[in-house]
């Protein structure tokens, strides 16, 4: 049985207590999307300024929810700010691979190889602290909410 | 009190489980109750000795299965005070029961501009079916608000019910624990000419219920919250209403005759029970009402009231301003569901830490998001008690909350 310290790492609680990049940006020009976790009511709102070169020049976040969802939102914002959209997408892929180890195992896949491939060359930094979440499968959706919302914004801007 | 709590607890095999090496403290019975051995045995006995389809065969097994199934219906009907067992329609759960009313009675009787009155404390199961009807039929939904002490605000009830076709109301809030004044609500609805549907999910397992005394037209409930299995629930409705309502799902069992050019319907209640029903689960529900009756609903209500009183006192005296209880602050006019916000720690995080100590509480919006918006909170933790809970369970909850506080203060 994994312990609570695996889930609530100090860096996670720090982001929860002092979330980075809280606030709003005027839309337009900012891109925005809301994400909901219908099972538990967690909410995430993201605002993204992207320049002509496709770089995320600013990001603001809002919403409410548990420590995992809100810390993941804060850490995601800090990780994505200043990155290009291509780099942001790599981060999303790597982070979701990190979170999908459990599901992949359930489906009988080779979790380790697939995860290593997605994560290879991507610097996750503080985000690796969220790895403990996979030991608590019910909470994975809390951790991925912000990332799915970011994907939604990027996909919408691609098709715009 | 004439109950032997240790003997009652011994009848629930699951309560012997350990979680993380700790004694299981199951205080989430508003979500689903645990099941006594007699319910498990009844279902097992059906599968091991009587399994056959109901209302079809003429052989011994089929007769026994049909008789066990219909006996379960009769005992369940009697348990809720129904005079006629054929007024009880088996469904999957209360959600299906309410959808059945919306899809049959609602489609037959409600048109553009007709009014259905709900309350702000309804479960999604008693909101969304009416919103679907609103989207499809243009019916109007009005809401009875709640007061600052978490009860229905009936000050404007006659105006809200004016011209309404239906009042659909919970007998006990699954979030606040508030027990609603059905006598007053039904009387107001009657004088406005509105029918009344009662979502009785949270009352039937905890209080003596008499649907005839309530004077309601429709009563919905789920088996799994009242010591029975999942997959079985019921709709009780007055016979003349059931007779007039069109069928719900079409198929076997619900017909009297089928020709190439059409069908004729079976009698109530079978006209609403298309397809092979949940036979074992119905039999399990029958065993559950037998079990509840044997313990005695008055005894159950009394024990749960004492637990609720103790829990409210202990939580308040241990944590004072650190805890906000959403619901009536005393055990008066409320059930055992105690929702709370603690030290601004999110309900998920509370629940996760409590699980370390084997304490099971519900965390989230409790399928009542409109209510959560009125309360202005995204989620609450909820402890809810049943007859098998003890005062030690309340102590364990308080102890675990102390730990959660320390953990998140580090």
Coordinates of C-alpha atoms in Angstrom, one line a residue:
Chain A
X1 CA 0.0 0.0 0.0
X2 CA 1.5 3.3 -1.1
X3 CA 1.8 5.9 1.7
X4 CA 0.3 9.4 1.6
X5 CA 3.8 10.9 1.2
X6 CA 4.0 9.3 -2.2
X7 CA 1.0 11.3 -3.3
X8 CA 1.4 14.5 -1.3
X9 CA 5.0 15.4 -2.1
X10 CA 6.2 18.7 -0.6
X11 CA 6.5 20.4 -4.0
X12 CA 2.9 19.5 -4.8
X13 CA 1.6 20.9 -1.5
X14 CA 3.7 24.0 -2.2
X15 CA 2.1 24.5 -5.6
X16 CA -1.3 23.9 -4.0
X17 CA -0.8 26.5 -1.3
X18 CA 0.9 29.0 -3.5
X19 CA -0.4 28.4 -7.1
X20 CA 1.7 30.1 -9.8
X21 CA 0.2 32.2 -12.6
X22 CA -3.2 32.6 -11.0
X23 CA -5.4 35.1 -12.8
X24 CA -7.0 35.9 -16.1
X25 CA -5.9 37.3 -19.5
X26 CA -8.2 39.3 -21.8
X27 CA -9.8 37.2 -24.6
X28 CA -9.0 37.8 -27.3
X29 CA -6.1 37.9 -27.9
X30 CA -5.7 35.2 -25.2
X31 CA -7.0 31.7 -25.9
X32 CA -9.1 30.2 -23.2
X33 CA -10.8 27.0 -22.2
X34 CA -12.5 25.4 -19.1
X35 CA -12.0 21.9 -18.0
X36 CA -14.4 20.0 -15.7
X37 CA -14.0 16.7 -13.9
X38 CA -17.6 15.6 -13.9
X39 CA -17.1 12.9 -11.2
X40 CA -15.7 15.2 -8.5
X41 CA -16.5 18.8 -9.6
X42 CA -12.9 19.9 -10.1
X43 CA -12.6 22.9 -12.4
X44 CA -9.7 24.4 -14.3
X45 CA -9.7 27.6 -16.4
X46 CA -6.7 28.4 -18.6
X47 CA -5.7 31.5 -20.5
X48 CA -2.9 31.4 -23.0
X49 CA -1.2 34.1 -25.0
X50 CA 0.6 32.7 -28.0
X51 CA 2.8 35.0 -30.2
X52 CA 3.1 34.9 -34.0
X53 CA 6.1 32.5 -33.7
X54 CA 3.9 30.0 -31.8
X55 CA 5.4 30.6 -28.3
X56 CA 3.4 30.6 -25.2
X57 CA 4.3 34.1 -23.9
X58 CA 1.9 34.1 -21.0
X59 CA -0.4 31.8 -19.1
X60 CA -2.9 32.3 -16.4
X61 CA -4.9 29.8 -14.5
X62 CA -8.1 29.7 -12.5
X63 CA -10.5 27.1 -11.1
X64 CA -11.1 25.2 -7.9
X65 CA -10.5 21.6 -6.8
X66 CA -8.4 19.3 -4.8
X67 CA -4.7 19.7 -4.1
X68 CA -3.7 17.4 -6.9
X69 CA -5.8 19.1 -9.6
X70 CA -4.8 22.6 -8.5
X71 CA -1.1 21.7 -8.0
X72 CA -0.9 20.0 -11.4
X73 CA -2.5 23.1 -13.0
X74 CA 0.1 25.3 -11.3
X75 CA 3.0 23.1 -12.2
X76 CA 1.7 22.8 -15.8
X77 CA 1.5 26.6 -16.2
X78 CA 5.0 27.0 -14.8
X79 CA 6.3 24.3 -17.2
X80 CA 4.6 25.6 -20.3
X81 CA 5.2 29.3 -20.0
X82 CA 7.9 30.5 -22.4
X83 CA 7.8 27.2 -24.3
X84 CA 6.8 26.8 -28.0
X85 CA 3.5 25.1 -28.8
X86 CA 5.5 22.1 -30.1
X87 CA 7.4 21.9 -26.8
X88 CA 4.1 22.2 -24.9
X89 CA 2.7 19.3 -26.9
X90 CA 5.7 17.2 -26.1
X91 CA 5.3 18.0 -22.4
X92 CA 1.6 17.0 -22.6
X93 CA 2.5 13.7 -24.2
X94 CA 5.2 13.0 -21.7
X95 CA 3.1 13.9 -18.7
X96 CA 0.2 11.8 -19.9
X97 CA 2.5 8.9 -20.5
X98 CA 3.7 9.3 -17.0
X99 CA 0.1 9.2 -15.8
X100 CA -1.0 6.3 -18.0
X101 CA 1.4 3.7 -16.6
X102 CA -1.4 2.2 -14.6
X103 CA -3.9 2.0 -17.4
X104 CA -1.3 0.7 -19.8
X105 CA -0.6 -2.1 -17.3
X106 CA -4.3 -2.9 -17.0
X107 CA -4.5 -3.2 -20.8
X108 CA -1.5 -5.6 -20.8
X109 CA 0.7 -3.1 -22.6
X110 CA 4.4 -2.7 -22.2
X111 CA 4.1 0.3 -20.0
X112 CA 7.8 0.9 -19.4
X113 CA 8.8 1.0 -23.0
X114 CA 6.0 3.2 -24.2
X115 CA 6.5 5.6 -21.3
X116 CA 10.2 5.9 -21.8
X117 CA 9.7 6.6 -25.5
X118 CA 7.2 9.4 -24.7
X119 CA 9.3 10.9 -21.9
X120 CA 12.7 10.5 -23.7
X121 CA 14.3 13.9 -24.2
X122 CA 11.6 15.8 -22.3
X123 CA 12.6 17.6 -19.1
X124 CA 9.7 17.1 -16.7
X125 CA 11.5 18.7 -13.8
X126 CA 9.2 19.3 -10.8
X127 CA 6.4 17.5 -12.7
X128 CA 8.0 14.2 -11.8
X129 CA 6.7 14.8 -8.3
X130 CA 3.3 14.0 -9.6
X131 CA 4.4 10.5 -10.5
X132 CA 3.1 9.2 -7.1
X133 CA -0.4 9.9 -8.3
X134 CA -0.4 6.8 -10.5
X135 CA -0.3 4.7 -7.3
X136 CA -3.8 6.2 -6.5
X137 CA -5.7 5.5 -9.7
X138 CA -8.8 7.4 -8.7
X139 CA -6.7 10.6 -8.5
X140 CA -5.1 10.4 -12.0
X141 CA -8.0 12.3 -13.5
X142 CA -7.3 15.1 -11.0
X143 CA -3.7 15.3 -12.2
X144 CA -4.5 15.2 -15.9
X145 CA -7.4 17.7 -15.9
X146 CA -5.3 20.8 -16.6
X147 CA -3.3 19.0 -19.3
X148 CA -6.4 17.9 -21.1
X149 CA -7.7 21.4 -20.9
X150 CA -4.4 22.7 -22.4
X151 CA -4.7 20.1 -25.2
X152 CA -8.2 21.4 -25.9
X153 CA -6.9 25.0 -26.3
X154 CA -4.1 23.9 -28.6
X155 CA -6.3 21.8 -30.7
X156 CA -8.9 24.6 -31.1
X157 CA -6.2 27.1 -32.0
X158 CA -4.8 24.6 -34.6
X159 CA -8.2 24.2 -36.3
X160 CA -9.0 28.0 -36.1
Chain B
X1 CA -33.3 0.7 22.8
X2 CA -34.0 -2.9 22.0
X3 CA -31.1 -3.6 19.6
X4 CA -28.0 -5.6 20.0
X5 CA -25.5 -3.6 18.0
X6 CA -22.7 -6.2 18.2
X7 CA -25.1 -8.9 16.9
X8 CA -26.3 -6.6 14.1
X9 CA -22.7 -5.8 13.0
X10 CA -21.9 -9.5 13.0
X11 CA -24.5 -10.0 10.3
X12 CA -22.5 -7.8 7.9
X13 CA -19.5 -9.8 6.6
X14 CA -17.9 -6.8 4.9
X15 CA -17.6 -5.0 8.2
X16 CA -14.9 -7.5 9.2
X17 CA -12.6 -6.2 6.6
X18 CA -9.5 -4.3 7.4
X19 CA -8.3 -1.3 5.4
X20 CA -4.6 -0.6 5.6
X21 CA -4.5 -2.8 8.6
X22 CA -7.2 -0.7 10.4
X23 CA -10.7 -1.6 11.4
X24 CA -13.1 -0.6 8.6
X25 CA -15.1 2.5 9.5
X26 CA -17.8 2.6 6.9
X27 CA -19.6 5.9 7.1
X28 CA -20.8 6.2 3.5
X29 CA -24.2 4.5 3.7
X30 CA -26.0 7.4 1.9
X31 CA -24.0 6.3 -1.2
X32 CA -24.7 2.6 -0.7
X33 CA -25.3 0.5 2.4
X34 CA -23.5 -2.7 3.3
X35 CA -25.4 -6.0 2.9
X36 CA -26.4 -8.4 5.7
X37 CA -25.7 -12.1 5.2
X38 CA -29.4 -12.9 4.8
X39 CA -29.6 -10.8 1.7
X40 CA -26.5 -12.5 0.2
X41 CA -27.9 -15.9 1.2
X42 CA -31.3 -15.1 -0.4
X43 CA -29.7 -14.3 -3.8
X44 CA -27.3 -17.2 -3.5
X45 CA -30.2 -19.5 -2.7
X46 CA -32.1 -18.4 -5.8
X47 CA -29.2 -19.1 -8.1
X48 CA -28.2 -22.4 -6.4
X49 CA -31.7 -23.8 -6.0
X50 CA -34.4 -21.9 -7.9
X51 CA -32.8 -20.3 -11.0
X52 CA -35.4 -20.1 -13.8
X53 CA -37.0 -17.2 -15.7
X54 CA -40.1 -15.7 -14.2
X55 CA -43.7 -15.6 -15.5
X56 CA -42.8 -18.0 -18.4
X57 CA -42.3 -21.7 -17.5
X58 CA -44.8 -24.1 -16.0
X59 CA -42.2 -26.4 -14.4
X60 CA -41.5 -26.4 -10.7
X61 CA -38.3 -24.3 -10.8
X62 CA -40.1 -21.6 -12.9
X63 CA -43.0 -21.6 -10.5
X64 CA -40.7 -21.3 -7.5
X65 CA -38.7 -18.4 -9.1
X66 CA -41.9 -16.6 -10.0
X67 CA -43.3 -17.0 -6.6
X68 CA -40.1 -15.8 -4.9
X69 CA -39.9 -12.8 -7.2
X70 CA -43.6 -11.8 -6.7
X71 CA -43.3 -12.4 -3.0
X72 CA -40.4 -10.0 -2.9
X73 CA -42.6 -7.4 -4.6
X74 CA -45.4 -8.0 -2.1
X75 CA -43.1 -7.7 0.9
X76 CA -41.4 -4.6 -0.5
X77 CA -44.7 -3.0 -1.2
X78 CA -46.0 -3.8 2.3
X79 CA -42.7 -2.4 3.8
X80 CA -43.4 1.0 2.4
X81 CA -47.1 1.0 3.4
X82 CA -48.6 0.2 0.0
X83 CA -52.0 -1.5 0.1
X84 CA -51.6 -3.2 -3.3
X85 CA -48.4 -5.0 -4.3
X86 CA -49.2 -4.4 -7.9
X87 CA -48.7 -0.7 -7.4
X88 CA -44.9 -1.5 -7.0
X89 CA -43.0 -1.5 -10.3
X90 CA -39.5 -3.0 -10.1
X91 CA -36.8 -0.8 -11.8
X92 CA -33.0 -0.8 -11.7
X93 CA -32.9 2.1 -9.2
X94 CA -34.6 5.3 -8.2
X95 CA -33.0 7.1 -11.2
X96 CA -34.8 4.7 -13.5
X97 CA -38.0 5.1 -11.5
X98 CA -38.0 8.9 -12.0
X99 CA -37.0 8.6 -15.6
X100 CA -39.9 6.1 -16.0
X101 CA -42.3 8.7 -14.7
X102 CA -40.9 11.5 -16.8
X103 CA -40.9 9.4 -20.0
X104 CA -44.4 7.9 -19.5
X105 CA -46.6 10.1 -17.3
X106 CA -44.6 13.2 -18.3
X107 CA -44.8 12.5 -22.1
X108 CA -48.5 11.8 -21.8
X109 CA -49.4 14.8 -19.6
X110 CA -46.9 17.6 -20.0
X111 CA -46.8 20.1 -22.8
X112 CA -45.1 23.4 -23.7
X113 CA -45.4 25.8 -20.8
X114 CA -46.5 23.2 -18.2
X115 CA -44.7 23.6 -14.9
X116 CA -42.7 21.1 -12.8
X117 CA -41.6 22.3 -9.4
X118 CA -38.3 21.0 -8.0
X119 CA -36.2 22.0 -5.0
X120 CA -32.6 23.3 -4.8
X121 CA -31.7 20.3 -2.8
X122 CA -32.6 17.6 -5.4
X123 CA -30.2 14.9 -6.5
X124 CA -29.3 15.0 -10.3
X125 CA -31.7 12.0 -10.6
X126 CA -34.6 14.2 -9.8
X127 CA -33.4 17.1 -11.9
X128 CA -32.0 15.9 -15.2
X129 CA -35.0 13.8 -16.3
X130 CA -37.1 17.0 -16.0
X131 CA -34.5 19.1 -17.8
X132 CA -34.6 16.6 -20.6
X133 CA -38.3 16.9 -20.8
X134 CA -37.9 20.7 -20.7
X135 CA -35.6 20.5 -23.7
X136 CA -37.9 18.2 -25.6
X137 CA -41.3 19.5 -24.5
X138 CA -40.7 23.0 -23.4
X139 CA -41.9 22.4 -19.9
X140 CA -40.9 25.0 -17.3
X141 CA -39.0 24.1 -14.1
X142 CA -39.4 26.2 -11.0
X143 CA -37.2 25.8 -7.9
X144 CA -38.1 25.9 -4.3
X145 CA -35.1 27.6 -2.6
X146 CA -33.4 26.7 0.6
X147 CA -33.1 28.9 3.7
X148 CA -29.8 29.8 5.5
X149 CA -30.5 27.0 7.9
X150 CA -30.6 24.5 5.1
X151 CA -34.3 23.8 5.0
X152 CA -36.8 24.3 2.2
X153 CA -38.0 27.9 2.1
X154 CA -41.8 27.4 1.9
X155 CA -42.7 31.0 2.3
X156 CA -43.6 31.4 -1.3
X157 CA -44.7 27.8 -1.9
X158 CA -48.2 28.6 -3.1
X159 CA -47.0 31.0 -5.7
X160 CA -44.3 28.5 -6.9
X161 CA -46.9 25.7 -7.2
X162 CA -49.5 27.9 -8.8
X163 CA -50.5 26.3 -12.1
X164 CA -47.9 23.5 -11.6
X165 CA -48.5 20.0 -12.9
X166 CA -46.0 18.2 -10.7
X167 CA -44.0 18.7 -7.6
X168 CA -40.9 16.4 -7.5
X169 CA -39.2 16.6 -4.2
X170 CA -36.7 14.6 -2.1
X171 CA -37.9 13.3 1.3
X172 CA -34.4 13.7 2.7
X173 CA -31.5 15.5 1.1
X174 CA -28.5 13.3 0.4
X175 CA -26.2 16.2 1.0
X176 CA -27.7 18.2 3.8
X177 CA -29.6 15.5 5.6
X178 CA -32.6 17.7 5.8
X179 CA -35.9 15.9 6.2
X180 CA -38.5 17.7 4.3
X181 CA -42.0 18.5 5.5
X182 CA -43.9 16.2 3.1
X183 CA -47.2 16.8 4.8
X184 CA -47.1 20.5 4.1
X185 CA -45.6 20.0 0.6
X186 CA -48.2 17.5 -0.4
X187 CA -51.0 19.6 1.0
X188 CA -49.8 22.7 -0.9
X189 CA -49.4 20.6 -4.1
X190 CA -52.8 19.1 -3.8
X191 CA -54.5 22.5 -3.4
X192 CA -52.6 23.7 -6.5
X193 CA -53.8 20.6 -8.4
X194 CA -50.3 19.3 -8.9
X195 CA -49.2 15.6 -8.7
X196 CA -46.4 14.8 -6.3
X197 CA -43.3 12.6 -6.9
X198 CA -41.1 11.8 -3.9
X199 CA -37.5 10.7 -4.2
X200 CA -37.4 8.6 -1.1
X201 CA -34.0 7.0 -1.5
X202 CA -32.6 8.5 1.7
X203 CA -35.7 8.0 3.9
X204 CA -36.7 4.4 3.3
X205 CA -33.5 2.9 4.8
X206 CA -33.6 5.1 7.8
X207 CA -37.2 6.0 8.9
X208 CA -40.5 4.2 9.0
X209 CA -42.2 5.1 5.7
X210 CA -45.9 5.0 4.7
X211 CA -46.4 6.1 1.2
X212 CA -50.2 6.2 1.6
X213 CA -49.9 8.5 4.6
X214 CA -47.5 10.7 2.6
X215 CA -50.3 11.1 0.1
X216 CA -47.9 11.2 -2.8
X217 CA -48.6 10.0 -6.3
X218 CA -45.2 8.6 -7.2
X219 CA -42.4 7.3 -4.8
X220 CA -39.0 6.3 -6.1
X221 CA -36.3 4.4 -4.2
X222 CA -33.2 2.2 -4.7
X223 CA -32.6 -1.2 -3.2
X224 CA -28.8 -0.8 -2.6
X225 CA -29.2 2.0 -0.1
X226 CA -31.5 -0.1 2.0
X227 CA -29.4 -3.2 2.6
X228 CA -30.4 -4.7 -0.7
X229 CA -28.3 -5.4 -3.8
X230 CA -27.5 -2.9 -6.7
X231 CA -29.5 -3.2 -9.9
X232 CA -32.9 -3.2 -8.2
X233 CA -35.1 -0.3 -7.3
X234 CA -38.8 0.5 -7.4
X235 CA -41.4 2.9 -8.3
X236 CA -44.6 3.0 -6.3
X237 CA -47.5 4.9 -7.8
X238 CA -51.2 5.0 -7.3
X239 CA -52.9 2.3 -9.3
X240 CA -55.1 4.6 -11.4
X241 CA -52.1 6.5 -12.5
X242 CA -50.2 3.4 -13.5
X243 CA -53.3 2.1 -15.4
X244 CA -53.4 5.4 -17.4
X245 CA -49.7 5.7 -18.1
X246 CA -48.3 4.4 -21.4
X247 CA -45.6 1.7 -21.2
X248 CA -42.0 2.6 -20.6
X249 CA -39.8 0.1 -22.5
X250 CA -41.2 -2.3 -25.0
X251 CA -40.4 -6.1 -25.2
X252 CA -41.3 -9.3 -23.6
X253 CA -43.2 -9.5 -20.3
X254 CA -44.9 -6.1 -20.8
X255 CA -47.3 -7.4 -23.4
X256 CA -50.6 -9.4 -23.4
X257 CA -50.6 -10.1 -27.1
X258 CA -48.4 -9.2 -30.1
X259 CA -49.6 -9.4 -33.7
X260 CA -47.9 -8.1 -36.9
X261 CA -50.0 -5.0 -36.7
X262 CA -49.5 -4.2 -33.1
X263 CA -49.6 -5.2 -29.4
X264 CA -51.7 -5.0 -26.4
X265 CA -50.3 -4.2 -23.0
X266 CA -49.9 -6.4 -19.9
X267 CA -51.5 -5.4 -16.6
X268 CA -49.7 -3.2 -14.1
X269 CA -47.0 -3.5 -12.9
X270 CA -45.7 -5.9 -15.6
X271 CA -46.5 -3.4 -18.3
X272 CA -43.6 -1.4 -17.1
X273 CA -41.2 -4.4 -16.7
X274 CA -40.1 -5.3 -20.2
X275 CA -37.5 -8.0 -20.5
X276 CA -36.2 -10.5 -18.0
X277 CA -36.1 -8.6 -14.7
X278 CA -33.3 -8.6 -12.1
X279 CA -34.8 -11.6 -10.4
X280 CA -32.0 -12.4 -7.9
X281 CA -31.8 -8.7 -7.0
X282 CA -35.5 -8.4 -6.4
X283 CA -35.3 -11.5 -4.1
X284 CA -32.4 -9.8 -2.4
X285 CA -34.4 -6.7 -1.9
X286 CA -37.2 -8.8 -0.4
X287 CA -34.7 -10.2 2.1
X288 CA -33.5 -6.7 2.8
X289 CA -36.9 -5.4 3.8
X290 CA -37.4 -8.6 5.9
X291 CA -34.1 -7.7 7.7
X292 CA -35.0 -4.1 8.2
X293 CA -38.4 -5.1 9.5
X294 CA -36.9 -7.6 11.9
X295 CA -34.6 -5.0 13.4
X296 CA -37.5 -2.5 13.4
X297 CA -37.5 0.8 11.6
X298 CA -38.3 2.7 14.8
X299 CA -35.2 1.2 16.4
X300 CA -33.1 2.0 13.3
X301 CA -34.4 5.6 13.3
X302 CA -33.6 6.0 17.0
X303 CA -30.1 4.6 16.8
X304 CA -29.2 6.7 13.8
X305 CA -30.6 9.8 15.4
X306 CA -28.4 9.2 18.5
X307 CA -25.4 8.7 16.2
X308 CA -26.2 11.9 14.2
X309 CA -26.6 13.9 17.4
X310 CA -23.3 12.5 18.7
X311 CA -21.5 13.2 15.4
X312 CA -22.7 16.8 15.2
X313 CA -21.7 17.4 18.8
X314 CA -18.3 15.8 18.5
X315 CA -17.4 17.4 15.2
X316 CA -18.4 20.9 16.5
X317 CA -16.8 20.6 19.8
X318 CA -13.5 19.1 18.4
X319 CA -13.1 21.6 15.5
X320 CA -15.3 24.7 16.2
X321 CA -14.8 27.2 13.4
X322 CA -12.5 24.9 11.5
X323 CA -15.5 22.9 10.4
X324 CA -18.6 24.1 8.5
X325 CA -21.5 21.6 8.6
X326 CA -23.8 22.1 5.6
X327 CA -27.2 21.0 6.9
X328 CA -29.3 21.4 10.1
X329 CA -26.9 21.8 13.0
X330 CA -28.9 19.6 15.4
X331 CA -30.4 16.1 14.9
X332 CA -33.9 17.6 14.8
X333 CA -35.6 17.1 11.5
X334 CA -32.6 15.7 9.8
X335 CA -31.2 12.3 8.8
X336 CA -27.7 10.9 9.3
X337 CA -26.0 12.5 6.2
X338 CA -23.5 15.0 7.6
X339 CA -21.7 17.1 4.9
X340 CA -18.9 19.4 5.9
X341 CA -16.0 21.5 4.8
X342 CA -12.9 21.2 7.0
X343 CA -10.1 23.7 7.4
X344 CA -10.5 24.6 3.7
X345 CA -8.9 21.2 2.8
X346 CA -10.6 19.9 -0.3
X347 CA -13.0 17.0 0.2
X348 CA -10.9 14.7 -2.0
X349 CA -7.8 15.3 0.1
X350 CA -9.8 14.7 3.3
X351 CA -11.2 11.5 2.0
X352 CA -7.7 10.3 0.8
X353 CA -6.2 10.9 4.3
X354 CA -9.1 9.3 6.1
X355 CA -8.8 6.2 4.0
X356 CA -5.4 5.7 5.5
X357 CA -7.3 5.0 8.8
X358 CA -9.9 2.9 7.2
X359 CA -12.5 5.7 7.4
X360 CA -14.8 5.7 4.3
X361 CA -16.5 9.1 3.6
X362 CA -17.9 10.4 0.4
X363 CA -16.1 13.4 -1.2
X364 CA -17.4 15.5 -4.0
X365 CA -20.6 17.1 -5.2
X366 CA -22.9 14.2 -4.3
X367 CA -24.7 14.4 -7.6
X368 CA -26.3 17.7 -6.5
X369 CA -24.4 20.4 -8.3
X370 CA -27.2 22.9 -8.3
X371 CA -27.2 22.7 -4.5
X372 CA -23.4 22.9 -4.3
X373 CA -23.6 26.1 -6.4
X374 CA -26.2 27.5 -4.0
X375 CA -23.9 26.6 -1.1
X376 CA -21.0 28.2 -2.9
X377 CA -18.7 25.2 -2.5
X378 CA -17.2 22.9 -5.2
X379 CA -17.3 19.8 -3.0
X380 CA -17.9 18.6 0.5
X381 CA -17.0 15.6 2.5
X382 CA -19.9 13.6 3.8
X383 CA -20.2 11.1 6.6
X384 CA -23.5 9.1 6.7
X385 CA -24.5 6.6 9.2
X386 CA -26.6 3.4 9.2
X387 CA -27.9 1.0 11.8
X388 CA -24.5 -0.9 11.9
X389 CA -22.5 2.2 12.8
X390 CA -21.3 2.8 16.3
X391 CA -20.3 5.7 18.5
X392 CA -16.7 4.4 18.1
X393 CA -17.1 5.0 14.3
X394 CA -17.8 8.7 15.0
X395 CA -14.8 8.8 17.3
X396 CA -12.7 7.3 14.5
X397 CA -13.9 9.9 12.1
X398 CA -13.0 12.7 14.5
X399 CA -9.6 11.2 15.2
X400 CA -8.9 10.8 11.4
X401 CA -9.8 14.4 10.8
X402 CA -7.3 15.5 13.5
X403 CA -4.7 13.6 11.5
X404 CA -5.8 15.2 8.2
X405 CA -5.4 18.6 9.8
X406 CA -1.9 17.8 11.0
X407 CA -1.0 16.3 7.6
X408 CA -2.0 19.4 5.6
X409 CA -0.6 21.8 8.1
X410 CA 2.9 20.4 7.8

